[in-house]
Short mmCIF file of C-alpha atoms (C1' of nucleotides) in Angstrom, two decimals:
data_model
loop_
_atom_site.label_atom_id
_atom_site.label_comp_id
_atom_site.label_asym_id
_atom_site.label_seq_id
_atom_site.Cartn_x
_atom_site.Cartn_y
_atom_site.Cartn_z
CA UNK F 1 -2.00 -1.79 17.26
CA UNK F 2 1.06 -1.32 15.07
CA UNK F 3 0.94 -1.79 11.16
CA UNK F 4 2.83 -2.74 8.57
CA UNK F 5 5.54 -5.19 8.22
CA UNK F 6 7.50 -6.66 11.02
CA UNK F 7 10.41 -4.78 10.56
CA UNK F 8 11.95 -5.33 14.03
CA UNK F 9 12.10 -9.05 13.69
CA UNK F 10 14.46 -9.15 11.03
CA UNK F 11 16.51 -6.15 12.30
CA UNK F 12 17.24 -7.65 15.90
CA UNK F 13 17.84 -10.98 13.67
CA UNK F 14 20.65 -9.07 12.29
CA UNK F 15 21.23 -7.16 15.47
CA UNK F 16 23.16 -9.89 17.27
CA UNK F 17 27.09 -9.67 17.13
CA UNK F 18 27.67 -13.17 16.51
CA UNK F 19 24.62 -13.43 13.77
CA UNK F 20 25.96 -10.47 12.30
CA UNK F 21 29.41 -12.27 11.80
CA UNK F 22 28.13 -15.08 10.39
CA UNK F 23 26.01 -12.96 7.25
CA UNK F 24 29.04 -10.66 6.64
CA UNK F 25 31.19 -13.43 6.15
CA UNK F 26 28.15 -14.94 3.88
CA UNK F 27 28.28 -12.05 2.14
CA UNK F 28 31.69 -13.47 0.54
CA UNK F 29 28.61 -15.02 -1.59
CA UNK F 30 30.33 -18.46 -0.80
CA UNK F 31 28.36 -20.94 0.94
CA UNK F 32 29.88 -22.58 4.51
CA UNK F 33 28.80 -24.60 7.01
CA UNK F 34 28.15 -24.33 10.53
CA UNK F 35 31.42 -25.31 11.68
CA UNK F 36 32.79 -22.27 9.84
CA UNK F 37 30.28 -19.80 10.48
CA UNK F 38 30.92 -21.06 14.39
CA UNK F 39 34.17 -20.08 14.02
CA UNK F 40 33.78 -16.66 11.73
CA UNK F 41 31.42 -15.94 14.70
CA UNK F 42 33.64 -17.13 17.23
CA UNK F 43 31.10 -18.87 18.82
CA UNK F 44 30.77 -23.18 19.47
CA UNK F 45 28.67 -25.12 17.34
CA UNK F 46 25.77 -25.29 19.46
CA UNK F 47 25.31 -21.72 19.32
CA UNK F 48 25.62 -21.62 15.89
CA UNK F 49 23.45 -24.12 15.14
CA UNK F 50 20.89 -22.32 17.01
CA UNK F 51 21.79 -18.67 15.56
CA UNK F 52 21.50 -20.16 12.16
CA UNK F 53 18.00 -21.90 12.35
CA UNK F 54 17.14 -18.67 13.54
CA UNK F 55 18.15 -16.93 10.63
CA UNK F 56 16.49 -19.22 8.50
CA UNK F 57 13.18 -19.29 10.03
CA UNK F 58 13.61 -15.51 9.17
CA UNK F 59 14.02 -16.02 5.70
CA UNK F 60 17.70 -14.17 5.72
CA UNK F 61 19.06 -17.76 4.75
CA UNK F 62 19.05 -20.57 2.49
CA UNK F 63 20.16 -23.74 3.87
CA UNK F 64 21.52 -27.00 1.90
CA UNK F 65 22.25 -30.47 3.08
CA UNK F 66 24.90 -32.28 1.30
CA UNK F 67 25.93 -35.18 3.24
CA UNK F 68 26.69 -34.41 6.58
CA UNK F 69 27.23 -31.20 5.85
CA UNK F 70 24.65 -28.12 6.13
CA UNK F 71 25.67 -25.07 3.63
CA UNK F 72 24.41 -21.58 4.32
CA UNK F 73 24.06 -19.12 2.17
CA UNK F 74 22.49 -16.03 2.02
CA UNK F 75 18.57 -16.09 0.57
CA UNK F 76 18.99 -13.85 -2.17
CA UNK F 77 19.78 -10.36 -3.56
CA UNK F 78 18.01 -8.20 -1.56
CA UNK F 79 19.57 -9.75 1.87
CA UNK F 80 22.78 -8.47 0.60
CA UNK F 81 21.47 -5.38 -0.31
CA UNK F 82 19.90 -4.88 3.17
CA UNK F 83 22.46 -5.75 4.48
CA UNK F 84 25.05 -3.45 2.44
CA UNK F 85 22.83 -0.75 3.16
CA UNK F 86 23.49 -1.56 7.38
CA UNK F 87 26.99 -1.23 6.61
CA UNK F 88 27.17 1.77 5.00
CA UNK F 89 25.03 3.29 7.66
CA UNK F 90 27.30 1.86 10.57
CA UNK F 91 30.41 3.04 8.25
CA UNK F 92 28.55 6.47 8.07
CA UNK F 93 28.33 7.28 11.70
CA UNK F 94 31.98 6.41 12.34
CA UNK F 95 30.83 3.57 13.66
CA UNK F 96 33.90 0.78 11.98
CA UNK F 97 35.55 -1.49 13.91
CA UNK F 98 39.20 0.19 14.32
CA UNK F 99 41.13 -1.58 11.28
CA UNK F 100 41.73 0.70 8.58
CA UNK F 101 44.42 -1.96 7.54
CA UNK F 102 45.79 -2.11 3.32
CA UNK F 103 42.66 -4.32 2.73
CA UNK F 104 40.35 -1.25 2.95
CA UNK F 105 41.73 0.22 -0.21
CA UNK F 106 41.65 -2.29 -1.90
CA UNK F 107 38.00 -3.52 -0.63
CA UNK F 108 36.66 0.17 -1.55
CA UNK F 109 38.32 -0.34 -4.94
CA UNK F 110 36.53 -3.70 -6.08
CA UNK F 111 34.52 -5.99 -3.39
CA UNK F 112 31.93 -8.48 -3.73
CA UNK F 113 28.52 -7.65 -2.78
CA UNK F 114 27.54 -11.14 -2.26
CA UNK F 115 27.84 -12.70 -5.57
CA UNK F 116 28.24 -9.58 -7.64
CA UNK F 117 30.86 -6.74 -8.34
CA UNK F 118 31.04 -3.59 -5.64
CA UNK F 119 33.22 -0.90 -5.03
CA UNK F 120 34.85 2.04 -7.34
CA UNK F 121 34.55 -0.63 -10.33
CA UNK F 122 31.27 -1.54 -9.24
CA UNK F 123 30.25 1.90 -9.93
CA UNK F 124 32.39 2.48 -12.66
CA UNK F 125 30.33 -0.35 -14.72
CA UNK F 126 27.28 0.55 -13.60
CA UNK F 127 27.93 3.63 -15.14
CA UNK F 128 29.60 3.39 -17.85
CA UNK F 129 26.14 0.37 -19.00
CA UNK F 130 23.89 3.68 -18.12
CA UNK F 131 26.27 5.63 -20.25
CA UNK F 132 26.96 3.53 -23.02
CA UNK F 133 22.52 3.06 -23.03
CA UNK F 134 23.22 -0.93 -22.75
CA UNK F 135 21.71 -0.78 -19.42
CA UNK F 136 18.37 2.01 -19.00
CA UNK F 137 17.22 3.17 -15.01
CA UNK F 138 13.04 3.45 -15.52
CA UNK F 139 12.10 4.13 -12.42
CA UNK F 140 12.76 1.34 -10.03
CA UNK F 141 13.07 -1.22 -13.29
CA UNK F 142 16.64 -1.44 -14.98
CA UNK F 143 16.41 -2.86 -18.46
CA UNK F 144 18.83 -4.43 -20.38
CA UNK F 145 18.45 -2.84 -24.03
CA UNK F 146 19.33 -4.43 -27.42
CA UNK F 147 22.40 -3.11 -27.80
CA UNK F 148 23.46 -4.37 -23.86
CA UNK F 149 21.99 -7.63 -24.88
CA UNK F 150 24.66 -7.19 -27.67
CA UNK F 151 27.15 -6.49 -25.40
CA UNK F 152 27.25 -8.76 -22.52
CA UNK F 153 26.73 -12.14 -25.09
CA UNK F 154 30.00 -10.74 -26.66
CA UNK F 155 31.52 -10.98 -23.20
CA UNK F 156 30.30 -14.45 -23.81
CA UNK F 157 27.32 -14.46 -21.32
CA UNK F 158 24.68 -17.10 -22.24
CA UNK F 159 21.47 -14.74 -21.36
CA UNK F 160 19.05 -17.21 -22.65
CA UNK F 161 20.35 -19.44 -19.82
CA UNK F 162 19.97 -16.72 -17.32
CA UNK F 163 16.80 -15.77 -18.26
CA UNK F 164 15.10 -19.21 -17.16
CA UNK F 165 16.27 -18.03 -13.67
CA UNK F 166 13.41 -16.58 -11.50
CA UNK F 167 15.67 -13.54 -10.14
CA UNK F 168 15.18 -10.59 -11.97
CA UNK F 169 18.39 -9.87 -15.05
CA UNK F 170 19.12 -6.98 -13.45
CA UNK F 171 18.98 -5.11 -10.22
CA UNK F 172 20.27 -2.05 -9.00
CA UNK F 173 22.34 -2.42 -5.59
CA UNK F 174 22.89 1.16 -3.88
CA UNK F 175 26.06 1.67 -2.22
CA UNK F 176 25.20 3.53 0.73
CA UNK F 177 28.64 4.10 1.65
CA UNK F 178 29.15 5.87 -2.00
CA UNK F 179 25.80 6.92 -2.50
CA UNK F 180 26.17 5.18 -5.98
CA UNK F 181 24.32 2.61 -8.14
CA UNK F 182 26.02 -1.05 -8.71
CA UNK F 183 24.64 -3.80 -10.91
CA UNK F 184 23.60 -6.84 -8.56
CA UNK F 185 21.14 -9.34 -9.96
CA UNK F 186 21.79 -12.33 -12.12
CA UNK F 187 23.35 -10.48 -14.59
CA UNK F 188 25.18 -8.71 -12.04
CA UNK F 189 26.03 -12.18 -10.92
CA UNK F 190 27.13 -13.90 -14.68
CA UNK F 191 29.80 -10.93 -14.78
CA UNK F 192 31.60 -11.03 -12.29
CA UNK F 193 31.71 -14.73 -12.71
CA UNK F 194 32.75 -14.33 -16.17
CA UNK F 195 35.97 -11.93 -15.03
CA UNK F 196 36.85 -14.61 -13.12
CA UNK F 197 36.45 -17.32 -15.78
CA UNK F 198 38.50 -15.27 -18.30
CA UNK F 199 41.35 -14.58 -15.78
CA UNK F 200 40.67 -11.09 -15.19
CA UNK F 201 39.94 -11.70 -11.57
CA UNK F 202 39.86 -13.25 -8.76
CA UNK F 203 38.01 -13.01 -5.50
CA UNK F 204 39.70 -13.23 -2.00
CA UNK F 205 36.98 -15.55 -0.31
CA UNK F 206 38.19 -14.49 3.33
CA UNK F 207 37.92 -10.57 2.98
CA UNK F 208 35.71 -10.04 -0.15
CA UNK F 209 38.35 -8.19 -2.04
CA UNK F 210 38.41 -8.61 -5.76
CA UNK F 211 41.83 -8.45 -7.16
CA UNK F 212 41.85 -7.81 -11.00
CA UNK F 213 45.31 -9.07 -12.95
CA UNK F 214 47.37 -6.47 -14.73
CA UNK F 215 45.25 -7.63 -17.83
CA UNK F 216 42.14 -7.79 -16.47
CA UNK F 217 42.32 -4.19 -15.44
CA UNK F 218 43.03 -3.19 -18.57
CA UNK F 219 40.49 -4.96 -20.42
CA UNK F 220 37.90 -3.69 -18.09
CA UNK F 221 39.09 -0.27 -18.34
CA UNK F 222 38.67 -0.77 -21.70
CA UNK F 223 35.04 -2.29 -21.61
CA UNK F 224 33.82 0.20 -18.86
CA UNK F 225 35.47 3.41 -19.69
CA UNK F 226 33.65 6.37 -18.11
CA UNK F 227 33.05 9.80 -20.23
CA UNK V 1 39.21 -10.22 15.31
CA UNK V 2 36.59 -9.07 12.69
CA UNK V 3 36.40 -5.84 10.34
CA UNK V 4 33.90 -3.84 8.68
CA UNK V 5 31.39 -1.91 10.14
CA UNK V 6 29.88 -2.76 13.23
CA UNK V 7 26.99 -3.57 11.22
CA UNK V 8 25.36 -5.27 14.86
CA UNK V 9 25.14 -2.40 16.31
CA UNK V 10 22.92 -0.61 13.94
CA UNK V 11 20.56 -3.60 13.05
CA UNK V 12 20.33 -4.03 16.97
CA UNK V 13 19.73 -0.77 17.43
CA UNK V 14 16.60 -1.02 14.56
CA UNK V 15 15.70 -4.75 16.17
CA UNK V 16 14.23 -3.42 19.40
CA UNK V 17 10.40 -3.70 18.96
CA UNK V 18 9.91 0.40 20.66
CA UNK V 19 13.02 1.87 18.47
CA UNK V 20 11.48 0.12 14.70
CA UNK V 21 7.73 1.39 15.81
CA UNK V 22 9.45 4.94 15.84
CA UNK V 23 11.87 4.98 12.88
CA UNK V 24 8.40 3.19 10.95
CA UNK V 25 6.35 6.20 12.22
CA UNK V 26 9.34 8.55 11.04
CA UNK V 27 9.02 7.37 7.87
CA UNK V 28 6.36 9.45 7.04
CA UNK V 29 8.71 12.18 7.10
CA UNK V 30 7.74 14.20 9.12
CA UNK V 31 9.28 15.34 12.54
CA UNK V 32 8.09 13.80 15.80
CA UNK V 33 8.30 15.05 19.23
CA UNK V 34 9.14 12.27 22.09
CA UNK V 35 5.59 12.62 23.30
CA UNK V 36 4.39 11.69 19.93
CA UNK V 37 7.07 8.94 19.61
CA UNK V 38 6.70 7.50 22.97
CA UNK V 39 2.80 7.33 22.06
CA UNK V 40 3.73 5.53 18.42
CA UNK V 41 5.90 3.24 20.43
CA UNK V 42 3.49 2.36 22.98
CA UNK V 43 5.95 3.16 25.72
CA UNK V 44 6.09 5.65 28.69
CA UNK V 45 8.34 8.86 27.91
CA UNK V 46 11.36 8.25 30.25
CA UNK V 47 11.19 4.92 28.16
CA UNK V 48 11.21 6.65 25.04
CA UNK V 49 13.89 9.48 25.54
CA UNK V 50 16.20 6.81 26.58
CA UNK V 51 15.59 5.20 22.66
CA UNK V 52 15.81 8.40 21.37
CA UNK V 53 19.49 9.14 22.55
CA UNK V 54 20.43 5.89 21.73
CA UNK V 55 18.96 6.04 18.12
CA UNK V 56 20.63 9.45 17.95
CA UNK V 57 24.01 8.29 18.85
CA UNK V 58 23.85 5.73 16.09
CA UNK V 59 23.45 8.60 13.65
CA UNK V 60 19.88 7.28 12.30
CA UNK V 61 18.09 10.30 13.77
CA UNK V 62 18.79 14.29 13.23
CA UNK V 63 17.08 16.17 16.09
CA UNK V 64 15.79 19.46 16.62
CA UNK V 65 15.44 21.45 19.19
CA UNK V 66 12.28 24.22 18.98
CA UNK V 67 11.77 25.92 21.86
CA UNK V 68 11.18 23.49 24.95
CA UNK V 69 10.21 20.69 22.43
CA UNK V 70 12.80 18.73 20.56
CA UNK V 71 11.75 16.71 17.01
CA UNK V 72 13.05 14.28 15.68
CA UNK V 73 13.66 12.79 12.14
CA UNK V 74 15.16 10.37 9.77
CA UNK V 75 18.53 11.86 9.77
CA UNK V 76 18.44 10.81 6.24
CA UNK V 77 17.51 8.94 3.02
CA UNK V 78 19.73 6.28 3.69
CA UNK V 79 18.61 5.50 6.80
CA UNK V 80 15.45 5.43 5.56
CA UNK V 81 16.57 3.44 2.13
CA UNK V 82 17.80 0.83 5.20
CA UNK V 83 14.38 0.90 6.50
CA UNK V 84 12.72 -0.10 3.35
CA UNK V 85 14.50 -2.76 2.91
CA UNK V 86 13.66 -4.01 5.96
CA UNK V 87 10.34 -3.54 5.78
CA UNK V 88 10.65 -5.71 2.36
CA UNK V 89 12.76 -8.40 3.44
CA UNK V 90 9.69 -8.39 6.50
CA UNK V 91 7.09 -8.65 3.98
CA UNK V 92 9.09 -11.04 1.90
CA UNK V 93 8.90 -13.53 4.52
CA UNK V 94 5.19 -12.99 5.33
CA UNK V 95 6.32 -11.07 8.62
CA UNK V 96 3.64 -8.86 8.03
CA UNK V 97 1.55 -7.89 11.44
CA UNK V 98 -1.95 -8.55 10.63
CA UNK V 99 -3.00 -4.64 9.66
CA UNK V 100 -7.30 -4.69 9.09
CA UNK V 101 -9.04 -4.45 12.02
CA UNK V 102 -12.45 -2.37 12.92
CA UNK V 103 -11.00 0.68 13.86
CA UNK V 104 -8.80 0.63 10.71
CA UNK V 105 -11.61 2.19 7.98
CA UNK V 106 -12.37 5.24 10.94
CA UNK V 107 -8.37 5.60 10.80
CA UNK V 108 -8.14 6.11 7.09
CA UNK V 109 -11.19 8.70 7.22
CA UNK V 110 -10.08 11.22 9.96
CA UNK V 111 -7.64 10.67 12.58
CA UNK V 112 -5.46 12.82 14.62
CA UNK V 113 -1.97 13.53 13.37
CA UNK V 114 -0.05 14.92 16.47
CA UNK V 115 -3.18 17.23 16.92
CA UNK V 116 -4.53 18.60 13.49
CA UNK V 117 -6.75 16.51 11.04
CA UNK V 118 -4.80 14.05 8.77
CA UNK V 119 -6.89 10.66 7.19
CA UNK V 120 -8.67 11.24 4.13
CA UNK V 121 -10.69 14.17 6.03
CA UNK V 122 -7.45 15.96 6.50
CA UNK V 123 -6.54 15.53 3.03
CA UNK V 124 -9.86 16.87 1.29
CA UNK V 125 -9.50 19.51 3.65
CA UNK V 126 -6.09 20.66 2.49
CA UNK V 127 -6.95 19.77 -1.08
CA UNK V 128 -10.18 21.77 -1.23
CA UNK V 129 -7.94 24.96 0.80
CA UNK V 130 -5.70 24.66 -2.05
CA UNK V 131 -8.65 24.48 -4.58
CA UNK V 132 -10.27 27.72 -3.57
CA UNK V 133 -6.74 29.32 -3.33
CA UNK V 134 -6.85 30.04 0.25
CA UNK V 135 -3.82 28.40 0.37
CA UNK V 136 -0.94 28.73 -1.74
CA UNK V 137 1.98 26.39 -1.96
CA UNK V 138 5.12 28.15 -2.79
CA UNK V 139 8.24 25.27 -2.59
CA UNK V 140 8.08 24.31 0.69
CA UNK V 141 6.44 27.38 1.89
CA UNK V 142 2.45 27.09 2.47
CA UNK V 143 0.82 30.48 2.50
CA UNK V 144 -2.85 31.57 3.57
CA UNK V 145 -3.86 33.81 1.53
CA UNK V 146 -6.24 37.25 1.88
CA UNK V 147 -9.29 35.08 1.06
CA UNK V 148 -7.87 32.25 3.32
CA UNK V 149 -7.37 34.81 6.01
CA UNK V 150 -11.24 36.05 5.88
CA UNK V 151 -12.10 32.16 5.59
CA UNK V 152 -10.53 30.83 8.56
CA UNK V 153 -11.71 34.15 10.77
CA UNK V 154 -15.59 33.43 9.09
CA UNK V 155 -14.88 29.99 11.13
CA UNK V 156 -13.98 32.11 14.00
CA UNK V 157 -10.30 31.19 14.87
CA UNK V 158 -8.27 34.20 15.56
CA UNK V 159 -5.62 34.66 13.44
CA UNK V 160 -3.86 37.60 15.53
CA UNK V 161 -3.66 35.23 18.38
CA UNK V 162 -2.13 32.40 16.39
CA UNK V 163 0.56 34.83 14.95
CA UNK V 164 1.86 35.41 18.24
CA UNK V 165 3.07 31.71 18.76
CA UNK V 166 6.23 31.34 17.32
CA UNK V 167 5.87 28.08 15.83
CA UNK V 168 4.93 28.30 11.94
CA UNK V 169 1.36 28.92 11.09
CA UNK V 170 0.91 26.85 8.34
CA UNK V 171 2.63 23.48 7.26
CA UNK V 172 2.14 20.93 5.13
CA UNK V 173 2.43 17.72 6.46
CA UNK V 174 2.80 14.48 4.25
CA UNK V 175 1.10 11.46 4.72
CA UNK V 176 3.11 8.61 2.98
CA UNK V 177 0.78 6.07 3.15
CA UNK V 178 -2.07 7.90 0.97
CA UNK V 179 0.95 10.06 -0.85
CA UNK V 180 -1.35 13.15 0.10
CA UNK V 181 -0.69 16.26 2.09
CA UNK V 182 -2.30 17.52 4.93
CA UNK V 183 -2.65 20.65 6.91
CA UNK V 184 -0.18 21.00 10.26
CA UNK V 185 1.11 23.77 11.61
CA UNK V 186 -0.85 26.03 14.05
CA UNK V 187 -3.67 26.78 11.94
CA UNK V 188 -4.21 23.11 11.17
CA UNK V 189 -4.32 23.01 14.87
CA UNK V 190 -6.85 25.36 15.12
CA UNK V 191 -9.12 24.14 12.92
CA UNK V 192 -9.04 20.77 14.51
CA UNK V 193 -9.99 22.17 17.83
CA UNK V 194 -12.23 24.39 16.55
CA UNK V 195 -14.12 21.43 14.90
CA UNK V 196 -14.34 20.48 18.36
CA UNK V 197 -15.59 23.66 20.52
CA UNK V 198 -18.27 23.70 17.31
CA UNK V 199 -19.20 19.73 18.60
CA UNK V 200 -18.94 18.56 14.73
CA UNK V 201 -15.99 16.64 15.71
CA UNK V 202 -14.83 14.41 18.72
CA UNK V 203 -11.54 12.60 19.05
CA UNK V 204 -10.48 9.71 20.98
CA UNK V 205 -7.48 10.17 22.37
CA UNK V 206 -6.60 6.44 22.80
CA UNK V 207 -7.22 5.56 19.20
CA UNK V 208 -6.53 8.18 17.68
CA UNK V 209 -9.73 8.28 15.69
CA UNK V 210 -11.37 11.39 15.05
CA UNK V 211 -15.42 10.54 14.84
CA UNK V 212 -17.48 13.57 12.98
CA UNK V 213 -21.11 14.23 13.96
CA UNK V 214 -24.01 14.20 11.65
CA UNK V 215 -24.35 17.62 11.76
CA UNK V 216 -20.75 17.79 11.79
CA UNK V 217 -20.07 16.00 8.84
CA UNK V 218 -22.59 17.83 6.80
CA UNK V 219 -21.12 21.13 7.85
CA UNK V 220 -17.56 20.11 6.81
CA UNK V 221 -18.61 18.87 3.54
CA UNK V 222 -20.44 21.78 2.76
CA UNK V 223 -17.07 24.15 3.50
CA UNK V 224 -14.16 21.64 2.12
CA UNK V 225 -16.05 20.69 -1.24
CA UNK V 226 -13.58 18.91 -3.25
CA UNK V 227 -13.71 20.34 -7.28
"C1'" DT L 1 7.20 34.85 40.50
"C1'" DT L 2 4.48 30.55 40.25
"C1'" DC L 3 2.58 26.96 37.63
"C1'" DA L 4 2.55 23.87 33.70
"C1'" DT L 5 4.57 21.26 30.11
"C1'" DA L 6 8.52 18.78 27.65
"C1'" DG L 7 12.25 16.15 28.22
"C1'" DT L 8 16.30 13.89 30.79
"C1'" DT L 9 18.64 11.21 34.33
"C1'" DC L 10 18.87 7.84 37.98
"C1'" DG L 11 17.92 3.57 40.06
"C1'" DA L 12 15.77 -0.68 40.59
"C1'" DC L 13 13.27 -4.47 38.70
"C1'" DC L 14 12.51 -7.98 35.50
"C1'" DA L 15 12.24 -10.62 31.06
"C1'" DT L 16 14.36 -12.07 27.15
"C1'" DA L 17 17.71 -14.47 24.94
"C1'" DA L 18 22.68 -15.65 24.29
"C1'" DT L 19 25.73 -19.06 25.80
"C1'" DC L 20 27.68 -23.63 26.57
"C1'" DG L 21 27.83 -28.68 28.54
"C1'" DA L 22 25.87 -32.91 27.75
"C1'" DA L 23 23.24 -36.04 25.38
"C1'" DG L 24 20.95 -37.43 21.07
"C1'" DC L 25 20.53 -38.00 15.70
"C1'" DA L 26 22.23 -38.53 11.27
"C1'" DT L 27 25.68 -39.60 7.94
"C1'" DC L 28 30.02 -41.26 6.28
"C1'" DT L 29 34.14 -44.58 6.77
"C1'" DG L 30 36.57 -48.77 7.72
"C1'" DC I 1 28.94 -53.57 12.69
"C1'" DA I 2 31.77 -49.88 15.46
"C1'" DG I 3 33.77 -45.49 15.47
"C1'" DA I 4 34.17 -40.80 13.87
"C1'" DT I 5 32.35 -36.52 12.31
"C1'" DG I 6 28.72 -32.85 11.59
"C1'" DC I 7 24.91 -31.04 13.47
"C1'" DT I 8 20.66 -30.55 16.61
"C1'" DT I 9 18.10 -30.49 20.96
"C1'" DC I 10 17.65 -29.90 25.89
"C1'" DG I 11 18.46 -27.65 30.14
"C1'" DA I 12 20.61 -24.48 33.25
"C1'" DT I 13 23.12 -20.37 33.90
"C1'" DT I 14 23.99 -15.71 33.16
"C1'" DA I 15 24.01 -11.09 31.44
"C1'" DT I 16 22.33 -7.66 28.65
"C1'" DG I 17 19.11 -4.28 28.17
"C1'" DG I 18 14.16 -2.71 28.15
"C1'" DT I 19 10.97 -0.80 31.34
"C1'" DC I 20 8.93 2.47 34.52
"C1'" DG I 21 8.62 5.46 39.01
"C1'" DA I 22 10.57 9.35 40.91
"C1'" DA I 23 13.28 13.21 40.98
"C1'" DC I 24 15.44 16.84 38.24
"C1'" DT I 25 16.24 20.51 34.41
"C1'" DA I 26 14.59 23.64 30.94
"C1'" DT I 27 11.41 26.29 28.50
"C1'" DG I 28 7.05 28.71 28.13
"C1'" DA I 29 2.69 30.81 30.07
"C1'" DA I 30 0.12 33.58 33.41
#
DNA sequence: TTCATAGTTCGACCATAATCGAAGCATCTG
DNA sequence: CAGATGCTTCGATTATGGTCGAACTATGAA
């Protein structure tokens, strides 16, 4: 009758309250276990257990044993993206949960998008990559030109090393909620990793807020200047 | 307890089977009465208004109300950004719904779109109006021209009478999955149930297949020559 | 006006699936 | 080994929400 791809699967997958607790707090971009995605969801174990196979039989998750212990995490890229996208659309019709608290500042400012960098410096680097030509937008395809290449191994990013990862370098991760462009991707990922290894930052794993140092700010102001 | 968007809310309201066959048949773009969108759906009317509020509350749908019929649409191109990915995180995890049946290859040639001619019929039609300048495309504005005015009465649709209804007399209606235009608007009308008082053309209403005579055929080709 | 068509609202029915208790596996520790 | 911890499976209960018939409103046509 109906063609194309099963979109409502996956959308009612996300459409449950406690589901959708446990992939927002996944999309920290840390990995947890069913104990603490029961309790992020605020549901027992048993239901979790049973939420999460769910998820992964829908592809949303990627599940590793270690031990005793079963880590979720979320599949890849483009489940954070969707999944972004959802928020900014619930955001858009006023529909937040009541808690415009300090944190939202400072989450609008710099957040992780799973495992990359979001928010108002999200943006800002994106842009200032197109700007500076390191990064170039060809259609859906973002390339990483020579002088980017340049760039980003001066940050001291070993791109050899990413390149033997399947994921695509780089990705472009719309911000719904700003109607702006943020790098997500490996590359996206090796960044904001690297801010973190030099000190210039440091992620809040419970509420996804990036917090740059005094320092770090600076420096990144400097790298990512705008104009 | 939690924070952020109510991101549940949307994704269930995309996860119910009816609501995703109707924001999938929106995708095309073009605006959809509920009669139309209860047929997509598969579901009775009542059935379908009652998704249509909802859907509209959410702030996924902008609807229109034009005389005693109301359309709906995407309410915009983030909701239907959302809906992509969707659609790709579907196909990623071979959700697809298996799409080639029989009826499929009559689908593609000439099938009803609301209730003018859209398939690859539909498209030769509009492409071959365009061709011999009976129709002029100015922005979004499709005009018949003096030539296309003498054309369509040749046929013998009445143009007088179709000026009187106030709906628009030509529009151009985009097909998404063949990237092509199409004829809607009264005059598309027309034609299609003109095709039928002339018996070149039949259309089952279940399947939405339109099935040309011989005779039919012939005489369509001969007036819609492409180049 | 009267009839027809498009859409909404109400109410009742019913199916799906979310939830948790209890029991069962698996893995680590002493 | 026994005991503890992390997780899964089973079964029963429950509630949410999708569905349609029927009645109602609104717009257009004759």
């Amino acid at each position: 009758m109906k063609e194309g791809p099963d979109i409502a699967h996956v959308a009612a997958l996300i459409g449950d309250p406690a589901r959708a607790n446990m992939l927002t707090a996944l999309m920290s971009g840390k990995a947890l276990t069913v104990s603490e995605l029961a309790e992020e969801a605020g549901v027992t174990i048993q239901t979790a257990s049973s939420h999460l196979s769910k998820l992964d039989e829908g592809g949303l998750l990627r599940p590793r044993k270690q031990g005793r212990h079963k880590y979720f995490s979320l599949a890849n890229d483009e489940v954070a993206h969707v999944l972004e996208g959802l928020m900014g659309l619930a955001a858009g019709s006023g529909h937040l949960r009541k808690r415009t608290g300090p944190k939202d500042a400072e989450l609008r400012r710099a957040r992780v998008c799973y495992n990359h960098l979001a928010g108002d410096m999200g943006t800002q680097m994106f842009d200032s990559l197109i700007a500076q030509s390191h990064l170039i937008l060809d259609g859906d395809d973002l390339n990483l030109t020579r002088s980017g290449q340049a760039f980003v191994t001066d940050l001291g990013i070993d791109l050899t090393d990413l390149r033997k990862n399947k994921s695509p370098l780089c990705r472009e991760c719309l911000d719904l909620s700003e109607r702006r462009s943020h790098l997500a991707g490996s590359l996206g990922r090796a960044l904001l990793s690297r801010f973190e290894d030099l000190s210039w930052a440091r992620r809040d794993q419970k509420t996804r807020v990036v917090s740059f140092s005094a320092n770090g700010a600076k420096e990144f102001e400097q790298l990512f200047s705008v104009g």
